[in-house]
């Protein structure tokens, strides 16, 4: 009997992995092992098997390919797939190899070493290790993780909380979903280390409604971790629970997330107080992104200095970039910070889908700036992006081709913000609606040159006065579209206005 | 029918009845009601509020805030088309139009005989296999307009 490995994550199934599993369910000659996905989604459904020199893979498999695979004909050694070979996988090292819910496989792959190391350290020493690591939050705000933990650690309270932000709403991002579906114990381990560092006995994973498989995998993983006696904080039981949201983008903002976790409308609150001082039910709470927690086990296992040695000076470690849009090879790319956008798009993205030409790339989700061809030499790190007024966000990279209508795209972004604004602050609540209206007027051919000035002015006001990043960042894709593709906006103005 | 409905509502509410020191959680309760009934009937707001010990207005506020809480039953099959950026770049709009044409209903609407409800959704996180269409619990990736008819045929 031949053992075959087939990914079982949502995207692999959407690409056809589920149909393969159904078609082959009664075949006696094979045993199908369902693993996480390697993240090379352009090759999915991908089937692997053990050969003399390690795993070999068959790409874009259809049910009729089974005889070929069983005969061992036509496979490619996984180690020779350029998309994977050129990556530096730490957080995603297990992907495609292990079964997500097999805790023994997680351990064989180096899992739980970080937790063991943390258990040998004082809470202060854990935070010190994080300070040395120079890890910054991966959710988008890039705040130094150790500072958050230190505030929560020093706060005096009878109850503290650890909350994983799994409300991965940025369009173009999917690495948190992959972690929860593919390596759930890594998230749990990261949260347990945090719990020990700050003295928390309860944790929540706030998972978005759109990720049912991730929520279910996490629930199973928590159950398994509990059975393995892993869920404790300094000999007190650590209670960990998955809570599902209900489709609100702004709940990815930490104060809105905590409001939602308490069951209320997910409305943003003014800071301070910061959640680390006064968060869930008014108690000290560390809220961090799933990818941030998943990065922590390796830091504790290998030391903060190890992490600080990767990447660039201000951006240490690796980043999980998520390629999507019109590139030939969309998928997950974990690399140290510092590569340029062009490197990533060429080496990993493999260039454009045949027949389409590059127009712009958006980095950092629906609040991220658009970059034209001329800016592709920008290094991927927090400092370079901040200097250019852009954000790396959660690492989503979406490539648009020359068929993209930039005015429609700008309208799409403003409409998105108008839909998702929590309504707490006026610049975002009203500004996004007015912005959408102006862009709709331009689309109808009724816009004037003043409308473009008004839109730019509105964007600056929203940037300067919004309460959170939704209103504050929403103008960026719109303004960068206007900056880099001014003709498209001008050509849509009313005939009268164009003559002037 | 009505009794079965009542039982399901009661069960959902019972599972979320706050046990001190835990505070009532409106969102969790509404999601439990929706899981049991398929939607949250606004006529049951007072009962929900009473079990939780909160006001009707607080429940109504939460219900209207979250886009995935529905106050109307959907058809037998719910079609959701992703409106995320990667799907947009990969011509997801063409897929949406093909679906609308095929089932003869616009976004937000339900077809005759309550077979399909069509909705747009925010990013499904399937960006590397876009454009994405979800029918009920089944996700389809790399969907092209010409596949739409065959894809929907499976759902009666």
XYZ file of C-alpha atoms in Angstrom:
656
model
C 0.000 0.000 0.000
C 1.341 3.417 -0.959
C 1.072 6.296 1.481
C 0.031 9.497 -0.253
C -0.075 12.949 1.303
C -2.805 15.400 0.330
C -3.436 18.796 1.902
C -6.700 19.335 3.729
C -6.808 23.098 4.185
C -9.657 25.230 2.858
C -7.805 26.540 -0.196
C -6.470 23.136 -1.204
C -9.982 21.748 -0.981
C -11.292 24.675 -3.016
C -8.640 23.810 -5.611
C -9.940 20.231 -5.771
C -8.215 18.232 -2.997
C -11.600 17.164 -1.627
C -12.683 15.802 -5.005
C -9.491 13.720 -5.182
C -10.087 12.328 -1.718
C -13.672 11.412 -2.646
C -12.632 9.808 -5.907
C -9.913 7.743 -4.262
C -11.693 6.845 -1.020
C -12.261 3.210 -2.033
C -8.871 2.529 -3.608
C -7.185 -0.304 -1.661
C -3.721 0.366 -3.093
C -3.311 3.707 -1.320
C -3.471 5.205 2.141
C -4.302 8.905 2.035
C -2.799 11.105 4.769
C -4.378 14.542 5.034
C -1.739 17.126 5.932
C -1.525 20.891 6.042
C -0.751 22.667 2.766
C 2.745 23.788 1.808
C 1.212 27.028 0.639
C 2.248 26.580 -3.009
C -1.401 26.931 -3.922
C -0.788 27.260 -7.655
C 0.289 23.601 -7.553
C -2.740 22.431 -5.566
C -4.199 19.930 -5.573
C -0.736 18.509 -5.011
C -0.115 14.885 -4.038
C 3.089 13.773 -2.362
C 4.623 10.424 -1.494
C 7.791 9.211 0.174
C 10.508 8.175 -2.267
C 14.096 7.078 -1.672
C 15.367 10.655 -1.653
C 12.551 12.212 0.322
C 9.129 13.397 -0.716
C 8.138 13.734 -4.361
C 5.146 15.719 -5.523
C 2.662 15.616 -8.386
C 1.083 18.958 -9.259
C -2.458 19.965 -10.188
C -3.556 16.376 -9.905
C -6.812 15.028 -11.281
C -8.375 11.694 -10.197
C -7.069 9.918 -13.329
C -3.466 10.592 -12.317
C -3.543 7.946 -9.593
C -1.919 5.062 -11.571
C 0.981 7.336 -12.495
C 1.496 8.391 -8.878
C 1.246 4.821 -7.567
C 3.806 3.757 -10.184
C 6.029 6.614 -8.994
C 6.284 8.145 -12.452
C 6.613 11.839 -13.222
C 7.001 13.230 -9.706
C 9.169 16.208 -8.735
C 11.302 16.117 -5.582
C 9.714 18.593 -3.172
C 13.179 19.888 -2.269
C 13.573 21.001 -5.899
C 10.425 23.131 -6.164
C 11.929 26.629 -6.574
C 8.949 28.368 -4.941
C 9.606 26.423 -1.731
C 13.364 25.981 -2.024
C 13.997 29.742 -1.929
C 11.979 30.298 1.221
C 13.192 30.451 4.814
C 10.580 28.518 6.699
C 10.502 28.763 10.480
C 6.923 29.480 11.472
C 5.687 27.474 8.492
C 8.314 24.723 8.703
C 5.759 21.964 9.321
C 3.446 22.902 6.488
C 2.745 20.137 4.035
C 4.611 17.663 6.220
C 2.566 17.023 9.355
C -1.012 16.147 10.143
C -2.473 19.254 11.788
C -3.990 17.508 14.799
C -1.167 15.029 15.490
C 0.463 16.448 18.599
C 3.287 13.865 18.451
C 4.209 15.007 14.934
C 4.175 18.601 16.117
C 6.605 17.629 18.849
C 8.841 15.632 16.476
C 9.107 18.748 14.321
C 10.451 20.759 17.253
C 7.126 21.798 18.752
C 6.742 22.477 22.487
C 10.468 23.223 22.843
C 9.680 26.924 23.208
C 7.154 26.213 25.922
C 9.627 23.970 27.736
C 12.220 26.739 27.552
C 9.707 29.276 28.846
C 8.829 27.013 31.771
C 12.466 27.165 32.821
C 12.434 30.973 32.797
C 10.901 33.558 35.092
C 8.117 35.676 33.571
C 10.528 38.631 33.464
C 13.114 36.533 31.629
C 10.533 35.525 28.994
C 9.762 39.178 28.320
C 13.502 39.912 28.207
C 13.938 37.182 25.588
C 11.200 38.825 23.520
C 12.839 42.213 23.900
C 16.080 40.747 22.573
C 14.192 39.138 19.687
C 12.868 42.552 18.556
C 9.667 40.885 17.440
C 6.989 43.322 16.306
C 3.309 42.487 16.088
C 2.456 40.852 12.786
C -1.185 41.906 12.639
C -0.453 45.245 11.030
C 0.448 47.755 13.723
C 3.991 46.342 14.190
C 4.101 47.299 17.865
C 7.018 45.764 19.844
C 5.527 42.652 21.407
C 7.640 42.707 24.568
C 6.335 46.154 25.581
C 2.751 44.926 25.491
C 3.646 41.861 27.519
C 5.623 43.871 30.046
C 2.716 46.230 30.727
C 0.355 43.279 31.223
C 2.898 41.478 33.358
C 3.397 44.419 35.702
C -0.320 45.147 36.032
C -1.850 43.952 39.292
C -5.109 42.063 38.770
C -6.732 38.858 39.982
C -7.576 37.909 36.390
C -5.632 38.474 33.170
C -6.371 37.340 29.640
C -4.547 36.283 26.481
C -6.466 36.887 23.270
C -5.452 35.732 19.803
C -6.725 38.014 17.100
C -7.867 35.575 14.419
C -10.178 38.055 12.745
C -8.030 37.994 9.621
C -10.171 40.383 7.614
C -7.578 42.041 5.357
C -8.437 40.987 1.840
C -5.473 39.178 0.305
C -4.302 37.590 3.549
C -4.668 33.993 4.626
C -1.646 33.039 6.743
C -3.597 33.030 10.031
C -6.138 30.692 8.486
C -3.296 28.424 7.369
C -1.779 28.384 10.868
C -5.085 27.563 12.535
C -5.981 24.880 10.014
C -2.479 23.541 9.489
C -0.431 23.919 12.670
C -2.886 24.740 15.466
C -0.590 23.656 18.301
C 1.883 26.378 17.332
C -0.730 29.026 18.100
C -1.640 27.303 21.361
C 2.029 27.069 22.341
C 2.560 30.772 21.669
C -0.482 31.659 23.765
C 0.682 29.408 26.623
C 4.072 31.144 26.649
C 2.312 34.495 26.817
C 0.017 33.253 29.596
C 3.048 32.243 31.637
C 4.798 35.548 31.002
C 1.900 37.719 32.151
C 0.162 35.342 34.577
C -3.072 34.791 32.649
C -5.343 31.828 33.300
C -7.848 32.391 30.512
C -7.420 32.750 26.800
C -9.641 33.309 23.782
C -9.131 32.848 20.084
C -11.405 35.322 18.327
C -11.903 33.714 14.924
C -13.798 35.303 12.070
C -17.090 33.820 10.906
C -15.695 33.214 7.415
C -13.210 30.620 8.756
C -15.386 27.723 9.985
C -12.708 25.083 9.323
C -10.087 27.073 11.243
C -12.404 27.455 14.255
C -13.223 23.748 14.224
C -9.565 22.675 13.930
C -8.638 24.982 16.805
C -11.411 23.486 18.980
C -10.143 19.967 18.291
C -6.550 21.054 18.944
C -7.495 22.680 22.254
C -9.231 19.457 23.270
C -6.128 17.432 22.389
C -3.840 19.850 24.208
C -6.070 19.594 27.273
C -5.962 15.792 27.160
C -2.170 15.978 26.921
C -2.137 18.167 30.079
C -0.581 21.062 28.212
C -3.120 23.697 29.168
C -1.728 25.154 32.345
C -0.107 28.339 33.476
C 2.385 27.858 36.260
C 0.408 24.855 37.590
C -2.934 26.674 37.398
C -5.264 25.414 34.661
C -5.315 27.611 31.570
C -8.765 27.822 30.065
C -8.699 28.350 26.292
C -11.761 28.872 24.111
C -12.573 29.669 20.475
C -15.078 32.478 19.953
C -16.495 33.155 16.512
C -17.275 36.648 15.227
C -20.063 37.598 12.866
C -18.617 39.388 9.868
C -17.271 42.735 10.981
C -13.943 43.876 9.538
C -13.287 46.461 12.220
C -13.354 43.733 14.892
C -9.754 43.092 13.852
C -8.955 46.340 15.707
C -8.107 45.280 19.252
C -10.566 47.403 21.242
C -13.429 46.553 18.869
C -12.409 42.904 19.076
C -12.650 42.948 22.865
C -16.052 44.648 22.710
C -17.205 41.918 20.350
C -15.717 39.235 22.578
C -17.887 40.578 25.386
C -20.853 40.194 23.033
C -21.484 43.833 22.193
C -21.327 45.819 18.956
C -17.725 45.754 17.728
C -17.142 49.475 18.139
C -13.661 50.984 18.449
C -12.779 52.625 21.783
C -10.405 55.509 22.317
C -6.981 54.548 23.689
C -5.594 54.830 26.356
C -6.280 52.809 28.361
C -4.576 50.134 26.292
C -5.846 46.560 26.543
C -2.612 45.504 28.242
C -3.688 47.708 31.184
C -7.454 47.430 30.912
C -8.820 45.086 28.259
C -11.351 42.283 28.371
C -13.859 42.946 31.181
C -11.535 45.732 32.269
C -8.684 43.326 33.048
C -5.105 43.352 31.686
C -5.218 41.605 28.309
C -2.608 40.847 25.690
C -4.197 40.888 22.247
C -1.894 39.698 19.492
C -2.316 38.413 16.001
C -2.254 34.661 15.294
C 0.978 34.955 13.294
C 2.634 36.822 16.181
C 1.779 34.074 18.668
C 2.867 31.424 16.159
C 6.279 33.115 15.807
C 6.961 33.002 19.548
C 7.654 29.262 20.143
C 10.728 29.386 17.873
C 11.976 32.524 19.595
C 11.875 30.856 23.005
C 13.349 27.636 21.616
C 16.226 29.309 19.749
C 16.681 32.480 21.778
C 15.834 36.120 21.155
C 19.242 36.803 19.609
C 18.594 34.173 16.959
C 15.419 35.965 15.893
C 17.091 39.384 15.961
C 19.800 38.064 13.620
C 17.244 37.492 10.848
C 15.882 40.202 8.581
C 16.860 43.877 8.691
C 17.779 46.159 11.563
C 14.303 47.520 12.247
C 12.397 44.479 11.028
C 13.701 41.296 12.547
C 12.753 37.757 11.723
C 10.780 36.398 8.838
C 7.512 37.601 7.353
C 4.752 35.478 5.931
C 3.867 37.160 2.667
C 0.706 36.061 0.947
C 0.669 36.416 -2.808
C -2.575 36.766 -4.689
C -4.136 38.443 -7.682
C -2.728 38.185 -11.202
C 0.592 36.459 -10.464
C 1.386 33.087 -11.955
C 2.315 31.520 -8.619
C 0.072 32.728 -5.798
C 0.806 31.289 -2.380
C 2.468 31.660 0.981
C 6.040 32.960 1.063
C 7.990 33.029 4.329
C 11.215 34.966 3.910
C 13.390 37.193 6.102
C 12.521 40.885 5.868
C 14.525 42.883 3.353
C 13.732 41.394 -0.043
C 12.358 43.905 -2.526
C 8.812 43.764 -3.818
C 10.213 43.005 -7.270
C 12.209 40.056 -5.902
C 9.128 38.606 -4.319
C 6.927 39.075 -7.374
C 9.536 37.692 -9.798
C 11.160 34.928 -7.804
C 8.105 33.661 -6.006
C 5.173 35.076 -7.920
C 6.777 33.856 -11.139
C 5.680 36.945 -13.038
C 2.238 37.673 -14.412
C -0.423 35.235 -15.576
C 0.148 34.775 -19.336
C -1.656 37.446 -21.321
C -1.837 40.001 -18.544
C 0.471 42.921 -17.889
C 1.446 44.357 -14.517
C -0.307 47.530 -13.501
C -0.074 47.896 -9.733
C 0.480 45.918 -6.586
C -1.262 46.503 -3.292
C 0.501 45.569 -0.085
C -1.226 45.353 3.287
C -4.860 44.609 2.543
C -7.691 47.036 1.770
C -5.966 49.804 3.730
C -2.626 49.355 1.982
C -1.077 51.599 -0.645
C -0.859 50.788 -4.348
C 2.593 50.666 -5.934
C 3.244 51.106 -9.639
C 6.062 49.409 -11.544
C 8.481 52.258 -10.758
C 8.319 51.590 -6.995
C 8.920 47.858 -7.020
C 12.464 48.176 -5.703
C 11.085 49.019 -2.290
C 12.505 46.643 0.336
C 9.905 44.764 2.331
C 10.477 45.998 5.868
C 8.583 48.225 8.285
C 10.910 51.226 7.996
C 10.998 51.519 4.221
C 7.238 51.174 4.064
C 6.662 53.710 6.836
C 8.979 56.157 5.075
C 6.936 55.817 1.893
C 3.712 56.373 3.851
C 2.713 52.768 3.241
C 2.103 49.773 5.465
C 3.177 46.193 5.340
C 0.058 45.326 7.282
C -0.496 41.634 7.628
C 1.609 40.801 4.567
C -1.053 40.512 1.899
C 0.215 41.244 -1.632
C -2.327 41.519 -4.441
C -1.232 42.157 -8.017
C -3.530 43.957 -10.465
C -3.185 43.754 -14.227
C -3.768 46.270 -16.995
C -7.451 45.411 -17.224
C -8.016 46.948 -13.797
C -10.078 50.138 -13.754
C -8.403 52.267 -11.079
C -11.422 54.500 -10.538
C -13.609 51.468 -9.914
C -10.930 50.036 -7.626
C -10.805 53.293 -5.648
C -14.606 53.264 -5.375
C -14.449 49.654 -4.224
C -12.126 50.622 -1.355
C -14.209 53.585 -0.236
C -17.387 51.487 -0.424
C -15.664 48.819 1.659
C -14.819 51.339 4.379
C -18.332 52.797 4.262
C -19.725 49.281 4.783
C -17.316 48.331 7.530
C -16.974 51.579 9.493
C -18.110 51.017 13.079
C -19.612 54.499 13.124
C -17.883 55.700 16.256
C -15.933 58.583 14.707
C -17.259 61.039 12.152
C -14.291 61.203 9.743
C -14.601 57.506 8.999
C -18.382 57.116 9.234
C -19.255 60.150 7.091
C -16.004 60.586 5.188
C -16.096 57.120 3.657
C -19.656 57.622 2.396
C -18.835 61.045 0.919
C -15.696 59.575 -0.647
C -17.691 56.777 -2.235
C -20.246 59.284 -3.540
C -17.554 61.437 -5.159
C -16.042 58.409 -6.884
C -19.463 57.264 -8.080
C -20.036 60.753 -9.502
C -16.716 60.528 -11.372
C -17.660 57.071 -12.670
C -20.925 58.413 -14.029
C -18.970 61.064 -15.968
C -20.350 63.866 -13.796
C -17.221 64.591 -11.782
C -15.343 67.871 -11.961
C -11.735 68.837 -11.331
C -12.882 70.194 -7.954
C -14.091 66.709 -7.054
C -10.546 65.406 -7.316
C -9.309 68.182 -5.032
C -12.177 67.494 -2.637
C -11.394 63.786 -2.600
C -7.731 64.442 -1.832
C -8.708 66.878 0.925
C -11.213 64.433 2.374
C -8.548 61.740 2.357
C -6.091 63.931 4.283
C -8.797 64.761 6.846
C -9.664 61.109 7.361
C -5.977 60.244 7.763
C -5.418 62.912 10.378
C -8.575 62.642 12.454
C -9.936 59.087 12.431
C -9.978 57.121 15.665
C -8.469 53.898 14.332
C -6.596 52.558 11.333
C -9.760 51.805 9.347
C -10.638 55.459 8.776
C -7.014 56.552 9.058
C -5.720 54.181 6.400
C -8.741 53.891 4.114
C -7.689 56.894 1.984
C -4.280 55.392 1.131
C -5.301 53.036 -1.685
C -7.559 55.758 -3.095
C -4.961 58.525 -2.924
C -2.161 56.326 -4.276
C -4.419 55.270 -7.160
C -4.991 58.966 -7.925
C -1.293 59.740 -7.561
C -0.001 57.000 -9.842
C -2.834 56.821 -12.378
C -4.083 60.431 -12.582
C -5.130 60.134 -16.223
C -7.677 57.471 -15.481
C -9.403 59.778 -13.035
C -9.113 62.843 -15.278
C -10.434 60.998 -18.324
C -13.604 60.097 -16.473
C -14.451 63.693 -15.487
C -17.351 65.423 -17.239
C -16.684 66.625 -20.789
C -17.086 70.216 -19.644
C -14.560 69.779 -16.862
C -11.978 68.137 -19.131
C -12.020 71.084 -21.543
C -11.026 73.490 -18.805
C -43.681 22.987 13.365
C -44.126 25.883 15.733
C -43.322 23.689 18.749
C -40.146 22.414 17.124
C -39.146 26.022 16.464
C -39.903 26.920 20.058
C -37.825 24.025 21.347
C -34.861 24.961 19.217
C -35.029 28.569 20.347
C -35.326 27.507 23.979
C -32.366 25.156 23.614
C -30.219 27.842 22.030
C -31.117 30.330 24.744
C -30.584 27.823 27.527
C -27.058 27.069 26.248
C -26.206 30.776 26.530
C -27.962 31.601 29.808
C -25.337 33.508 31.794
C -23.954 31.663 34.801
C -22.483 34.105 37.334
C -19.787 35.360 37.497
C -19.896 35.224 33.669
C -21.695 38.158 32.096
C -24.396 37.743 29.436
C -22.964 37.571 25.928
C -25.418 38.925 23.357
C -23.411 38.098 20.226
C -22.736 34.521 21.307
C -26.434 34.075 22.068
C -27.555 35.450 18.715
C -25.084 33.170 16.921
C -26.463 30.213 18.872
C -30.028 31.177 17.930
C -28.981 31.492 14.303
C -27.249 28.105 14.437
C -30.459 26.572 15.727
C -33.034 28.345 13.562
C -31.041 29.431 10.519
C -31.748 33.097 11.315
C -32.651 35.391 14.207
C -36.347 36.305 14.074
C -36.788 39.880 15.275
C -40.079 38.849 16.884
C -38.099 36.828 19.403
C -35.948 39.767 20.514
C -37.881 40.340 23.770
C -37.509 36.704 24.784
C -33.757 36.755 24.055
C -33.336 40.000 25.984
C -35.254 38.598 28.946
C -33.147 35.441 29.206
C -29.946 37.513 29.091
C -31.203 40.197 31.444
C -30.486 43.011 28.992
C -32.727 45.468 27.146
C -34.395 44.785 23.795
C -32.451 47.720 22.373
C -29.106 46.199 23.322
C -30.007 42.987 21.527
C -31.327 44.888 18.490
C -28.116 46.940 18.424
C -25.920 43.869 18.226
C -28.221 42.131 15.741
C -28.108 45.040 13.313
C -24.360 45.556 13.651
C -23.011 42.242 12.373
C -23.475 41.419 8.725
C -23.407 37.659 9.263
C -26.393 37.736 11.591
C -29.512 37.377 9.440
C -33.049 38.315 10.356
C -34.662 36.507 7.418
C -34.411 32.835 6.578
C -32.296 32.293 3.483
C -33.241 29.965 0.661
C -32.322 26.290 0.582
C -28.905 27.194 -0.783
C -26.837 30.244 0.009
C -24.410 31.363 -2.701
C -21.699 33.716 -1.488
C -19.344 35.380 -3.949
C -16.099 36.782 -2.549
C -15.547 40.491 -3.157
C -11.970 40.483 -1.824
C -9.128 42.120 -3.728
C -7.560 38.988 -5.183
C -10.947 37.806 -6.440
C -11.566 41.285 -7.855
C -8.204 41.223 -9.674
C -9.027 37.784 -11.060
C -12.387 38.899 -12.479
C -14.628 37.680 -9.683
C -17.171 40.254 -10.831
C -17.662 38.326 -14.073
C -18.408 35.229 -12.021
C -20.919 37.145 -9.929
C -22.641 38.439 -13.061
C -22.758 34.928 -14.514
C -24.361 33.649 -11.319
C -26.904 36.453 -11.278
C -27.762 35.732 -14.898
C -28.020 32.031 -14.330
C -30.337 32.152 -11.336
C -32.058 35.397 -12.402
C -31.650 37.235 -9.138
C -29.538 40.162 -7.981
C -27.244 40.281 -4.942
C -29.265 40.128 -1.734
C -32.206 38.482 -3.461
C -33.688 34.991 -3.432
C -34.808 33.016 -6.419
C -38.326 31.783 -6.984
C -39.187 28.613 -5.072
C -36.523 29.687 -2.561
C -33.789 27.657 -4.199
C -30.921 30.152 -4.048
C -30.039 33.299 -2.149
C -27.132 35.261 -3.656
C -24.817 37.351 -1.502
C -21.427 38.984 -1.710
C -18.998 38.379 1.122
C -15.831 40.001 2.397
C -12.541 38.227 1.698
C -12.882 34.476 2.193
C -9.125 34.023 2.666
C -8.907 31.854 -0.439
C -6.925 34.510 -2.324
C -4.369 32.117 -3.819
C -7.114 30.061 -5.464
C -9.361 32.946 -6.497
C -11.978 33.845 -7.632
C -13.997 32.183 -4.906
C -17.620 31.108 -4.713
C -19.085 29.411 -1.642
C -22.320 27.464 -1.904
C -23.619 26.520 1.550
C -20.487 25.036 3.198
C -18.626 24.098 0.026
C -15.936 26.433 -1.290
C -14.985 26.540 -4.966
C -11.785 28.171 -6.214
C -10.545 29.376 -9.624
C -14.153 29.663 -10.763
C -14.739 30.903 -14.309
C -18.122 32.087 -15.625
C -18.502 29.085 -17.936
C -18.474 26.715 -14.935
C -21.326 28.403 -13.124
C -24.222 26.445 -14.649
C -22.674 23.041 -13.959
C -21.606 24.091 -10.490
C -25.077 25.197 -9.424
C -26.766 22.168 -11.004
C -25.644 20.105 -8.000
C -27.848 22.101 -5.665
C -31.552 21.341 -5.889
